[in-house]
């Protein structure tokens, strides 16, 4: 039974889509269309199969030993008549007809809405448009790194003055009007991103999903010419299509045989991965949107021994930010300490934190460090910075005095703090005192009233030092911890998107190969194509074809199958489709 | 002390060996082909690979952390990866990539050991933010991705050069009216030649030069495959960097210059793949996009470090001449 029909769902697409589908011309003109029952039921169950179920497609990478064992259990499926067409397509066909049948005014509006949405979908799923959007996004990002972000308007007046504009026209007016000073949250950038997201969704819906349906249909080619038209083709003068089928099965292909026609494929997963990649990207974009609109963040510098309430520190970031119960937790910094290398540089800083709930009970205690944050109740506390808050000194037995330290120079992890212990009356002009400088919590450098260097003391050594007749003892250097707090509801979504993207990009390296064969009298015409590994595909097929036994009619009584290697015949060149002499 | 002398020895051996190999390639290109020398240049690349491996292992043992913490070390790692990429097709007996990977290894090593970066040669300590397991995964994946994408984009540049050389030749040879077809005899090994540049000296009048078309197709195919692998590694690198940033700094994407440029590179190669969807996009159009990618990778890897700002400032340096 033959049914000449273009596959449903592609009839009234725009010409650009048909052109897009050109790489596989056969299916537009295909005359055979079959679906085994198991594929049909599988398709009914799930609409967007990301990974095919193991029942219907078993084309995983197997070792040759496994393949030989499985050979006995698998069978080549033979069909004598066409299986029924899927009801899904008849549903789709009738679904489209239904709005046309109803004649009321409501359905006319519905029809025009449907037409408009279809037009919009077609417009959005245009591939050159998507490529253009990606270019625009890349260009905007590049501009965003060149122009300094987040500065005051005066800075831009200076950098891009109107009297000597860059490129002849680019002044600060452009920068501020287009929002380039906060490029990555500016309307231009976000609008382009949203457009790309819409294109992704449209493209997945209109192009990729039907491709999946098409890829899972296996279509026979019914003539030798059609088979020869493939990317790679070869003719074996004396071969049998059943032998070829057995050999292909042995090397991991799914083989379907009907009469003189054969169709085999391998690596169907390779056709699904574009959908997977695009869906993962959409997931990431959704998660990022959620993060941008629904998170809280804030940072605080807390001296050792003090505490703060989480809710006071966090500020919302967007309209979806809702505070939770846990925001009333109080955080107490028990201790802040730093580790040092032998060379004296900072190796790590640690903060010992206790979380207390509203009743004052400690609910959690953890020492955090830079790559090791604290997670509780939906918010996370990160250790990002540190500073020195005060020095505790004892002067002549009096004290201890807490001298606050001020930053003199801060350059990443290299900081310099200083303080002064005034001598004499504070209100007098030219107050003199003993200066103390510290680079970290390890050691304090002391200078006398003239500014001359006196000595170095470690805070916990309890060694006094004589300066200008006074006995100074450094009791302790109190550090303060720079903490950053965040809640981010979008993180699980984004992480899922990341994982999906990594996985699908890995899988997309696998190639999807298809082989057709047609028994033309005694000769066997073979054609094939592969979407990734074209170079190696040819070599693989040649090696497989080498194993196809040559049918030699030695005597009329027995058709002996001589297992001759067809080396000379099967050394096909890439573009030479002709039959080779034996 | 012994470690640093060992490092010195190893790096100088590998540098000299690779430069010898390049010299042999150049002699083959410009003068004549000596088959024995060709084999020795391949062996030289293998020697250099072992030397760099030794260097990396030495640095690892000496400093206690994976040798990827500053720009110098990542350059050495890059040349190591490039030498691996050079060796893999050689072991599979397909020598298409060697004229690209061997000089790339040479140049990256040369730059790394040059006088411009001497203040980074000592193995340093890791700042607190870099003390994490993610360092290994993120940086190594990124450098792997850069290496493969560099190879792929250089292959595309080669493709463009070959395609346009035929145009130049046609303009040159327009004066000749005779339309003799070239002799095929004696040149069936052209496509097996590992020296792409030499092949163009045989370029002919016609645009339908079968071997040239085949060479372009093979360059295109190899470029596609290796850019595919590089894209995969770049994706994994960017995503693992984002997860690490979330652990360390609290947010997975900060629009840091280096992050942004890595994303721009990723976008350009995504455009490359999408252009190849249509059959007429394959070949020249996609090669142009991939060549743009070459410059973007260098901006991302090297140019951003020159600026020295942002969260990735560990890789930053100043070019001092010694």
Short mmCIF file of C-alpha atoms in Angstrom, two decimals, chain A residues 90 110 119 183 224 315-316 367 392 414 522 524 555 560:
data_model
loop_
_atom_site.label_atom_id
_atom_site.label_comp_id
_atom_site.label_asym_id
_atom_site.label_seq_id
_atom_site.Cartn_x
_atom_site.Cartn_y
_atom_site.Cartn_z
CA UNK A 90 -5.61 12.93 11.60
CA UNK A 110 -10.40 33.04 17.06
CA UNK A 119 2.40 34.57 11.59
CA UNK A 183 24.37 48.01 30.05
CA UNK A 224 17.81 2.80 -6.85
CA UNK A 315 17.49 44.35 50.44
CA UNK A 316 15.12 43.20 47.74
CA UNK A 367 32.83 28.43 60.71
CA UNK A 392 42.89 46.68 72.37
CA UNK A 414 46.55 43.94 50.79
CA UNK A 522 21.30 -8.92 -8.08
CA UNK A 524 22.62 -3.83 -4.08
CA UNK A 555 26.30 -24.36 -9.21
CA UNK A 560 26.59 -20.94 -2.13
#
